[in-house]
Amino acid sequence: MIALLPRRSSGPAPIVPHRRGLTVSTGLAGLSLDAMASVSYGPEAIVLVLATAGGLGLGMTLPVTLAIAALLAVLIASYRQVIAAFPNGGGAYAVAKHHLGHRTSLLAAASLIVDYVLNVAVSIAAGVAALTSAFPALHGYTVWICLAVLVGITALNLLGITESARAFMVPTAVFVAGIFVVIIGGLLRTEPAAVTEGTAAVSEIHTVGVLLLLKAFSSGCAALTGVEAIANAVPSFQEPRVRRAQRAEVALGLLLGTMLIGLAVLIEKFSLRPIEGTTVLSQLTEAALGHGVGYYIVQFATVVLLALAANTSYGGLPTLTRLLADDNCLPHRFAVATPRQVYRYGVLTLGASAAVLLVAAAGNMNALVPLFAIGVFVGFTIAQTGMVRHWWQTRAAVGGGESPSTDSARC
């Protein structure tokens, strides 16, 4: 039993061979899938809320999206600083542990864990929704398809994050290229190439007000999930780790912001409304490319990427649980790594928790997306507050010739 406990060393950390580290491109593929793939359910979450106010409400889709993009820019700038200040990973938990105290760090860790589990469940549910949008005959098997995908993703991540990231580069590139083709194709059209028919998903009627816009904003912020994943997994990058992780963070922000704004422009241009059994992204693709080969390529790429987007959680949560185990806040087995540097107990716990959510929600992504709001805003707020204090302490330390303390809080 003693041999299973994590060992500490006073010497320098062992050097990880570069071949096992992430580059900027593999880091994007392995750690940013959730953030990039969230364009498939983030805009839909906004539309579902604004559609309750009819055409006038849907006309606010672009302004709400621009506000979310502005918040994204702030978060990217802040997390670049988090990466530099905490190169050992941990994100909001590491920031809070050093600068905001023991209890606040546990609150940050709890919000991150909830967010990670939701990320897996929502990503898989959204991927299956894209599949059933293209093939309606599969609607009756939604839950079983979700669970099958979850088992496959969990097994793949038990092989190690680097191997997973390399395997995900091609589908990531195809998805991003497909989204940009949809955006450009839609902008060039004067009218939709095809219109999706179906029953409206929203029947309640409300007026456009501040509360409705705020609800749409908070729901749309589901598109910001996964932005912190790179900051949580800085040790997984090749040397120089900090510089590579920061570049990956900026690249993520540029890609995500451009895709969100582009899709919002198309939603307003084609006056799309939520339809039962069909995702908003499916409607946009059909309107821009028609119902031909291009439509199915984009839908299939969306299915694959959303299924793999859970990798951001499988890369971030085990690292976080390892930090918690090192601080005696979780059983020490969560800090035990396999020869492939995989924290298997964190991976398996994440998979089991996501399975419970998928079964409880019957595989419905729209039932899960609103739950993102609490975890997203709690984690972001704690990280930004902690970084403000870090900057103050750093200035004081530089002025006084001292270095800020990095003592770890213990449970």
Short mmCIF file of C-alpha atoms in Angstrom, two decimals:
data_model
loop_
_atom_site.label_atom_id
_atom_site.label_comp_id
_atom_site.label_asym_id
_atom_site.label_seq_id
_atom_site.Cartn_x
_atom_site.Cartn_y
_atom_site.Cartn_z
CA MET A 1 0.00 0.00 0.00
CA ILE A 2 2.83 2.40 0.81
CA ALA A 3 4.24 1.89 -2.67
CA LEU A 4 0.96 3.17 -4.16
CA LEU A 5 1.14 6.53 -2.42
CA PRO A 6 2.53 9.53 -4.36
CA ARG A 7 6.15 10.22 -3.48
CA ARG A 8 7.59 13.67 -3.04
CA SER A 9 11.11 14.70 -3.96
CA SER A 10 13.08 17.76 -2.95
CA GLY A 11 15.02 17.68 -6.21
CA PRO A 12 13.98 18.96 -9.61
CA ALA A 13 11.02 17.37 -11.37
CA PRO A 14 12.00 14.66 -13.85
CA ILE A 15 12.31 15.84 -17.43
CA VAL A 16 9.55 14.51 -19.66
CA PRO A 17 10.77 13.59 -23.15
CA HIS A 18 9.60 16.07 -25.77
CA ARG A 19 8.00 13.34 -27.82
CA ARG A 20 5.39 12.90 -25.07
CA GLY A 21 4.59 16.60 -24.78
CA LEU A 22 1.95 18.63 -26.57
CA THR A 23 2.68 21.21 -29.24
CA VAL A 24 0.40 24.17 -29.97
CA SER A 25 -1.51 22.19 -32.60
CA THR A 26 -1.84 18.98 -30.59
CA GLY A 27 -2.67 21.05 -27.52
CA LEU A 28 -5.57 22.63 -29.41
CA ALA A 29 -6.70 19.23 -30.63
CA GLY A 30 -6.42 17.53 -27.27
CA LEU A 31 -7.46 20.25 -24.82
CA SER A 32 -9.65 22.73 -26.70
CA LEU A 33 -12.15 20.47 -28.39
CA ASP A 34 -14.92 21.33 -25.95
CA ALA A 35 -14.45 25.07 -26.37
CA MET A 36 -14.39 24.88 -30.17
CA ALA A 37 -17.15 22.30 -30.44
CA SER A 38 -19.35 24.39 -28.14
CA VAL A 39 -20.31 26.44 -31.20
CA SER A 40 -22.74 23.61 -31.91
CA TYR A 41 -24.73 24.18 -28.70
CA GLY A 42 -23.76 27.68 -27.50
CA PRO A 43 -25.65 29.58 -30.24
CA GLU A 44 -28.56 27.17 -29.87
CA ALA A 45 -28.78 27.94 -26.15
CA ILE A 46 -29.05 31.65 -27.02
CA VAL A 47 -31.69 31.08 -29.70
CA LEU A 48 -33.82 28.88 -27.44
CA VAL A 49 -34.09 31.74 -24.94
CA LEU A 50 -34.53 34.61 -27.40
CA ALA A 51 -37.09 32.69 -29.50
CA THR A 52 -39.60 33.11 -26.66
CA ALA A 53 -39.81 36.78 -27.69
CA GLY A 54 -40.43 35.97 -31.35
CA GLY A 55 -38.64 37.69 -34.23
CA LEU A 56 -37.75 40.73 -32.12
CA GLY A 57 -35.97 38.52 -29.61
CA LEU A 58 -34.08 36.58 -32.27
CA GLY A 59 -32.87 39.92 -33.63
CA MET A 60 -30.78 40.24 -30.46
CA THR A 61 -28.77 37.08 -31.21
CA LEU A 62 -25.78 38.95 -32.64
CA PRO A 63 -25.56 41.59 -29.84
CA VAL A 64 -25.70 38.86 -27.19
CA THR A 65 -23.03 36.87 -29.04
CA LEU A 66 -20.78 39.94 -29.32
CA ALA A 67 -21.05 40.41 -25.55
CA ILE A 68 -20.01 36.77 -25.06
CA ALA A 69 -17.11 37.25 -27.49
CA ALA A 70 -15.95 40.29 -25.49
CA LEU A 71 -16.01 38.21 -22.30
CA LEU A 72 -14.05 35.50 -24.14
CA ALA A 73 -11.33 38.03 -25.02
CA VAL A 74 -11.02 39.05 -21.36
CA LEU A 75 -10.81 35.41 -20.25
CA ILE A 76 -8.16 34.53 -22.82
CA ALA A 77 -6.01 37.47 -21.71
CA SER A 78 -6.42 36.47 -18.08
CA TYR A 79 -5.69 32.78 -18.59
CA ARG A 80 -2.48 33.66 -20.44
CA GLN A 81 -1.41 35.24 -17.15
CA VAL A 82 -2.61 32.19 -15.18
CA ILE A 83 -0.45 29.96 -17.39
CA ALA A 84 2.63 32.11 -16.72
CA ALA A 85 1.98 32.38 -12.98
CA PHE A 86 1.07 28.69 -12.43
CA PRO A 87 3.04 26.56 -14.92
CA ASN A 88 2.30 23.42 -12.91
CA GLY A 89 -1.37 23.58 -13.96
CA GLY A 90 -4.51 23.58 -11.85
CA GLY A 91 -6.23 26.69 -13.24
CA ALA A 92 -8.70 28.33 -10.90
CA TYR A 93 -7.91 25.84 -8.13
CA ALA A 94 -4.20 26.64 -8.19
CA VAL A 95 -4.90 30.40 -8.25
CA ALA A 96 -7.34 30.21 -5.34
CA LYS A 97 -5.08 27.89 -3.31
CA HIS A 98 -2.21 30.38 -3.40
CA HIS A 99 -4.07 33.66 -3.15
CA LEU A 100 -7.62 33.27 -1.81
CA GLY A 101 -7.35 30.66 0.91
CA HIS A 102 -8.20 27.03 1.57
CA ARG A 103 -12.01 27.19 1.46
CA THR A 104 -12.13 29.28 -1.69
CA SER A 105 -9.78 26.85 -3.42
CA LEU A 106 -12.09 23.96 -2.60
CA LEU A 107 -15.04 25.95 -3.97
CA ALA A 108 -13.10 26.52 -7.18
CA ALA A 109 -12.20 22.84 -7.38
CA ALA A 110 -15.83 21.83 -6.84
CA SER A 111 -17.05 24.18 -9.60
CA LEU A 112 -14.37 22.87 -11.97
CA ILE A 113 -15.25 19.25 -11.27
CA VAL A 114 -18.95 19.93 -11.93
CA ASP A 115 -18.04 21.78 -15.13
CA TYR A 116 -15.79 18.96 -16.32
CA VAL A 117 -18.48 16.32 -15.77
CA LEU A 118 -21.10 18.46 -17.52
CA ASN A 119 -18.69 19.02 -20.39
CA VAL A 120 -18.47 15.29 -21.04
CA ALA A 121 -22.23 14.77 -20.81
CA VAL A 122 -23.16 17.81 -22.94
CA SER A 123 -20.50 17.17 -25.58
CA ILE A 124 -21.66 13.61 -26.11
CA ALA A 125 -25.35 14.54 -26.01
CA ALA A 126 -24.76 17.35 -28.53
CA GLY A 127 -22.83 15.00 -30.81
CA VAL A 128 -25.65 12.49 -30.76
CA ALA A 129 -28.15 15.32 -31.39
CA ALA A 130 -26.20 16.24 -34.53
CA LEU A 131 -26.32 12.60 -35.60
CA THR A 132 -30.07 12.25 -35.05
CA SER A 133 -30.64 15.57 -36.87
CA ALA A 134 -29.07 14.03 -39.97
CA PHE A 135 -30.67 10.61 -39.41
CA PRO A 136 -34.05 11.07 -37.61
CA ALA A 137 -34.63 7.29 -37.46
CA LEU A 138 -32.04 7.12 -34.65
CA HIS A 139 -34.02 9.33 -32.24
CA GLY A 140 -35.29 6.34 -30.28
CA TYR A 141 -31.77 5.15 -29.49
CA THR A 142 -30.36 8.43 -28.19
CA VAL A 143 -29.42 7.27 -24.68
CA TRP A 144 -27.79 4.03 -25.85
CA ILE A 145 -25.73 5.86 -28.47
CA CYS A 146 -24.61 8.38 -25.83
CA LEU A 147 -23.46 5.62 -23.48
CA ALA A 148 -21.64 3.76 -26.25
CA VAL A 149 -19.72 6.91 -27.21
CA LEU A 150 -18.90 7.60 -23.54
CA VAL A 151 -17.40 4.14 -23.08
CA GLY A 152 -15.27 4.58 -26.20
CA ILE A 153 -13.96 8.01 -25.17
CA THR A 154 -13.13 6.78 -21.65
CA ALA A 155 -11.21 3.80 -23.02
CA LEU A 156 -9.28 6.02 -25.45
CA ASN A 157 -8.23 8.44 -22.70
CA LEU A 158 -6.94 5.61 -20.54
CA LEU A 159 -4.23 5.30 -23.22
CA GLY A 160 -2.90 8.80 -22.42
CA ILE A 161 -3.59 12.41 -23.37
CA THR A 162 -0.77 12.76 -25.93
CA GLU A 163 -1.88 9.79 -27.99
CA SER A 164 -5.46 11.04 -27.84
CA ALA A 165 -4.49 14.55 -28.92
CA ARG A 166 -2.68 13.31 -32.02
CA ALA A 167 -5.66 11.16 -32.97
CA PHE A 168 -7.96 14.18 -32.65
CA MET A 169 -6.05 16.57 -34.93
CA VAL A 170 -7.72 15.48 -38.19
CA PRO A 171 -11.36 15.63 -36.99
CA THR A 172 -10.65 18.98 -35.32
CA ALA A 173 -9.29 20.44 -38.56
CA VAL A 174 -12.22 19.04 -40.57
CA PHE A 175 -14.77 20.47 -38.12
CA VAL A 176 -13.22 23.94 -37.98
CA ALA A 177 -12.87 24.01 -41.77
CA GLY A 178 -16.48 22.85 -42.12
CA ILE A 179 -17.79 25.61 -39.83
CA PHE A 180 -15.90 28.26 -41.80
CA VAL A 181 -17.25 26.84 -45.07
CA VAL A 182 -20.78 27.11 -43.63
CA ILE A 183 -20.15 30.71 -42.53
CA ILE A 184 -18.62 31.81 -45.83
CA GLY A 185 -21.20 29.91 -47.87
CA GLY A 186 -24.04 31.42 -45.88
CA LEU A 187 -22.70 34.95 -46.18
CA LEU A 188 -22.46 34.58 -49.96
CA ARG A 189 -26.08 33.46 -50.31
CA THR A 190 -28.96 35.89 -50.68
CA GLU A 191 -31.46 33.25 -49.53
CA PRO A 192 -31.24 29.81 -47.87
CA ALA A 193 -30.24 26.88 -50.08
CA ALA A 194 -32.78 24.74 -48.19
CA VAL A 195 -35.20 25.27 -45.32
CA THR A 196 -35.71 22.75 -42.51
CA GLU A 197 -39.35 21.98 -41.84
CA GLY A 198 -40.62 20.95 -38.42
CA THR A 199 -42.47 21.85 -35.22
CA ALA A 200 -41.25 24.92 -33.35
CA ALA A 201 -39.37 23.98 -30.17
CA VAL A 202 -40.56 27.11 -28.30
CA SER A 203 -44.19 28.10 -27.78
CA GLU A 204 -44.09 30.46 -24.81
CA ILE A 205 -44.23 34.15 -25.65
CA HIS A 206 -42.34 36.79 -23.64
CA THR A 207 -41.31 40.36 -24.26
CA VAL A 208 -37.70 41.38 -24.81
CA GLY A 209 -36.35 42.70 -21.53
CA VAL A 210 -33.15 42.91 -19.53
CA LEU A 211 -33.83 39.63 -17.73
CA LEU A 212 -34.43 37.78 -21.00
CA LEU A 213 -31.20 39.14 -22.47
CA LEU A 214 -29.26 38.23 -19.33
CA LYS A 215 -30.69 34.71 -19.44
CA ALA A 216 -29.70 34.40 -23.09
CA PHE A 217 -26.21 35.69 -22.22
CA SER A 218 -25.74 33.23 -19.35
CA SER A 219 -27.03 30.32 -21.44
CA GLY A 220 -24.80 31.28 -24.36
CA CYS A 221 -21.78 31.37 -22.05
CA ALA A 222 -21.91 27.59 -22.24
CA ALA A 223 -19.79 28.25 -25.35
CA LEU A 224 -16.98 29.38 -23.02
CA THR A 225 -16.60 26.03 -21.32
CA GLY A 226 -13.20 24.50 -21.86
CA VAL A 227 -11.38 27.84 -22.12
CA GLU A 228 -9.54 27.01 -18.88
CA ALA A 229 -8.52 23.49 -19.92
CA ILE A 230 -5.19 24.62 -21.39
CA ALA A 231 -4.29 26.46 -18.17
CA ASN A 232 -5.12 23.32 -16.20
CA ALA A 233 -2.80 21.10 -18.23
CA VAL A 234 0.30 23.25 -18.83
CA PRO A 235 2.65 20.40 -17.69
CA SER A 236 1.43 18.33 -20.66
CA PHE A 237 3.10 20.71 -23.16
CA GLN A 238 6.60 20.48 -24.59
CA GLU A 239 9.24 22.91 -23.41
CA PRO A 240 8.95 25.87 -23.33
CA ARG A 241 5.65 24.84 -21.78
CA VAL A 242 4.40 28.29 -20.80
CA ARG A 243 4.98 29.84 -24.21
CA ARG A 244 3.37 26.94 -26.08
CA ALA A 245 0.36 26.89 -23.75
CA GLN A 246 -0.12 30.65 -24.10
CA ARG A 247 -0.03 30.42 -27.88
CA ALA A 248 -2.56 27.60 -27.82
CA GLU A 249 -4.82 29.71 -25.57
CA VAL A 250 -4.71 32.68 -27.97
CA ALA A 251 -5.33 30.47 -31.00
CA LEU A 252 -8.34 28.98 -29.23
CA GLY A 253 -9.76 32.44 -28.49
CA LEU A 254 -9.41 33.61 -32.09
CA LEU A 255 -11.00 30.48 -33.56
CA LEU A 256 -13.85 30.29 -31.06
CA GLY A 257 -14.70 34.00 -31.22
CA THR A 258 -14.73 34.04 -35.03
CA MET A 259 -16.95 30.96 -35.27
CA LEU A 260 -19.45 32.22 -32.68
CA ILE A 261 -19.85 35.62 -34.31
CA GLY A 262 -20.05 34.13 -37.82
CA LEU A 263 -22.81 31.70 -36.86
CA ALA A 264 -24.74 34.45 -35.04
CA VAL A 265 -24.67 36.57 -38.20
CA LEU A 266 -26.12 33.67 -40.20
CA ILE A 267 -28.84 33.00 -37.60
CA GLU A 268 -30.09 36.56 -37.98
CA LYS A 269 -29.62 36.60 -41.76
CA PHE A 270 -31.73 33.46 -42.29
CA SER A 271 -34.13 34.21 -39.39
CA LEU A 272 -33.70 30.70 -37.97
CA ARG A 273 -35.91 29.41 -35.16
CA PRO A 274 -35.38 26.32 -32.97
CA ILE A 275 -37.14 23.23 -34.36
CA GLU A 276 -37.88 19.99 -32.50
CA GLY A 277 -35.45 17.21 -33.36
CA THR A 278 -33.09 19.43 -35.37
CA THR A 279 -30.13 21.42 -34.06
CA VAL A 280 -29.58 25.05 -35.01
CA LEU A 281 -26.20 24.15 -36.51
CA SER A 282 -27.92 21.56 -38.72
CA GLN A 283 -30.34 24.24 -39.94
CA LEU A 284 -27.49 26.65 -40.65
CA THR A 285 -25.54 24.02 -42.56
CA GLU A 286 -28.58 23.14 -44.64
CA ALA A 287 -29.32 26.81 -45.34
CA ALA A 288 -25.72 27.50 -46.42
CA LEU A 289 -24.82 24.28 -48.25
CA GLY A 290 -28.12 22.60 -49.05
CA HIS A 291 -28.97 19.00 -48.15
CA GLY A 292 -26.21 17.39 -50.15
CA VAL A 293 -22.78 15.91 -49.55
CA GLY A 294 -21.48 19.08 -47.86
CA TYR A 295 -24.28 18.95 -45.30
CA TYR A 296 -23.47 15.37 -44.29
CA ILE A 297 -19.72 16.03 -44.12
CA VAL A 298 -20.25 18.92 -41.70
CA GLN A 299 -22.77 16.94 -39.64
CA PHE A 300 -20.50 13.92 -39.44
CA ALA A 301 -17.51 16.10 -38.48
CA THR A 302 -19.68 17.70 -35.78
CA VAL A 303 -20.68 14.29 -34.42
CA VAL A 304 -17.07 13.12 -34.26
CA LEU A 305 -15.69 16.32 -32.74
CA LEU A 306 -18.40 16.62 -30.11
CA ALA A 307 -17.83 13.02 -29.12
CA LEU A 308 -14.11 13.74 -28.79
CA ALA A 309 -14.61 17.14 -27.13
CA ALA A 310 -14.95 15.34 -23.82
CA ASN A 311 -11.16 14.95 -24.02
CA THR A 312 -10.73 18.43 -22.51
CA SER A 313 -12.31 17.12 -19.33
CA TYR A 314 -10.33 13.89 -19.41
CA GLY A 315 -7.18 15.97 -19.73
CA GLY A 316 -8.08 18.54 -17.06
CA LEU A 317 -10.05 16.75 -14.34
CA PRO A 318 -7.51 13.98 -13.58
CA THR A 319 -4.80 16.65 -13.22
CA LEU A 320 -7.05 18.61 -10.85
CA THR A 321 -7.91 15.52 -8.77
CA ARG A 322 -4.20 14.73 -8.59
CA LEU A 323 -3.56 18.18 -7.10
CA LEU A 324 -6.42 17.66 -4.64
CA ALA A 325 -5.01 14.26 -3.68
CA ASP A 326 -1.56 15.78 -3.14
CA ASP A 327 -3.23 18.27 -0.79
CA ASN A 328 -4.97 15.41 1.07
CA CYS A 329 -8.41 16.55 -0.12
CA LEU A 330 -9.05 13.33 -2.07
CA PRO A 331 -7.82 9.75 -1.61
CA HIS A 332 -4.16 9.39 -2.60
CA ARG A 333 -5.05 6.88 -5.29
CA PHE A 334 -6.14 9.85 -7.46
CA ALA A 335 -2.47 10.92 -7.51
CA VAL A 336 -1.19 7.55 -8.73
CA ALA A 337 -0.25 7.61 -12.42
CA THR A 338 0.17 4.69 -14.80
CA PRO A 339 3.37 4.30 -16.85
CA ARG A 340 1.63 6.36 -19.56
CA GLN A 341 1.15 9.20 -17.05
CA VAL A 342 -2.63 8.65 -16.87
CA TYR A 343 -4.48 9.18 -13.57
CA ARG A 344 -6.86 6.30 -14.12
CA TYR A 345 -9.01 6.84 -11.03
CA GLY A 346 -9.84 10.38 -12.17
CA VAL A 347 -10.63 9.16 -15.69
CA LEU A 348 -12.92 6.36 -14.50
CA THR A 349 -14.71 8.56 -11.95
CA LEU A 350 -15.36 11.17 -14.64
CA GLY A 351 -16.80 8.58 -17.02
CA ALA A 352 -19.13 7.11 -14.40
CA SER A 353 -20.42 10.54 -13.33
CA ALA A 354 -21.11 11.59 -16.92
CA ALA A 355 -23.01 8.34 -17.52
CA VAL A 356 -25.36 9.15 -14.63
CA LEU A 357 -26.09 12.61 -16.10
CA LEU A 358 -26.73 11.25 -19.58
CA VAL A 359 -29.19 8.67 -18.32
CA ALA A 360 -30.95 11.16 -16.04
CA ALA A 361 -31.35 13.70 -18.88
CA ALA A 362 -32.32 11.01 -21.42
CA GLY A 363 -29.50 12.26 -23.65
CA ASN A 364 -31.12 15.70 -24.10
CA MET A 365 -28.36 18.33 -24.39
CA ASN A 366 -30.78 21.25 -23.86
CA ALA A 367 -31.65 19.84 -20.44
CA LEU A 368 -27.96 19.85 -19.47
CA VAL A 369 -26.59 23.07 -21.02
CA PRO A 370 -28.25 25.50 -18.53
CA LEU A 371 -26.43 23.71 -15.69
CA PHE A 372 -23.15 25.02 -17.09
CA ALA A 373 -23.86 28.59 -15.93
CA ILE A 374 -23.10 28.14 -12.22
CA GLY A 375 -19.86 26.21 -12.66
CA VAL A 376 -18.63 28.45 -15.46
CA PHE A 377 -19.16 31.75 -13.67
CA VAL A 378 -17.97 30.53 -10.26
CA GLY A 379 -14.70 29.18 -11.69
CA PHE A 380 -14.06 32.21 -13.87
CA THR A 381 -14.82 34.69 -11.08
CA ILE A 382 -12.54 32.94 -8.59
CA ALA A 383 -9.70 32.71 -11.12
CA GLN A 384 -9.91 36.40 -12.05
CA THR A 385 -10.18 37.53 -8.41
CA GLY A 386 -7.17 35.43 -7.47
CA MET A 387 -5.12 36.79 -10.37
CA VAL A 388 -5.86 40.38 -9.32
CA ARG A 389 -4.42 39.57 -5.90
CA HIS A 390 -1.47 37.80 -7.56
CA TRP A 391 -0.66 40.94 -9.57
CA TRP A 392 -0.82 43.11 -6.46
CA GLN A 393 1.49 40.74 -4.54
CA THR A 394 3.89 40.49 -7.46
CA ARG A 395 4.18 44.29 -7.68
CA ALA A 396 4.75 44.51 -3.94
CA ALA A 397 7.36 41.72 -4.06
CA VAL A 398 9.22 43.36 -6.94
CA GLY A 399 9.18 46.69 -5.15
CA GLY A 400 10.40 45.16 -1.88
CA GLY A 401 12.91 42.75 -3.42
CA GLU A 402 10.96 39.68 -2.28
CA SER A 403 9.23 36.90 -4.16
CA PRO A 404 5.58 36.02 -3.42
CA SER A 405 4.94 32.97 -1.30
CA THR A 406 3.93 29.77 -3.04
CA ASP A 407 3.21 27.63 0.02
CA SER A 408 0.42 25.14 -0.63
CA ALA A 409 -2.69 25.06 1.52
CA ARG A 410 -3.54 21.68 2.99
CA CYS A 411 -6.85 20.05 3.73
#
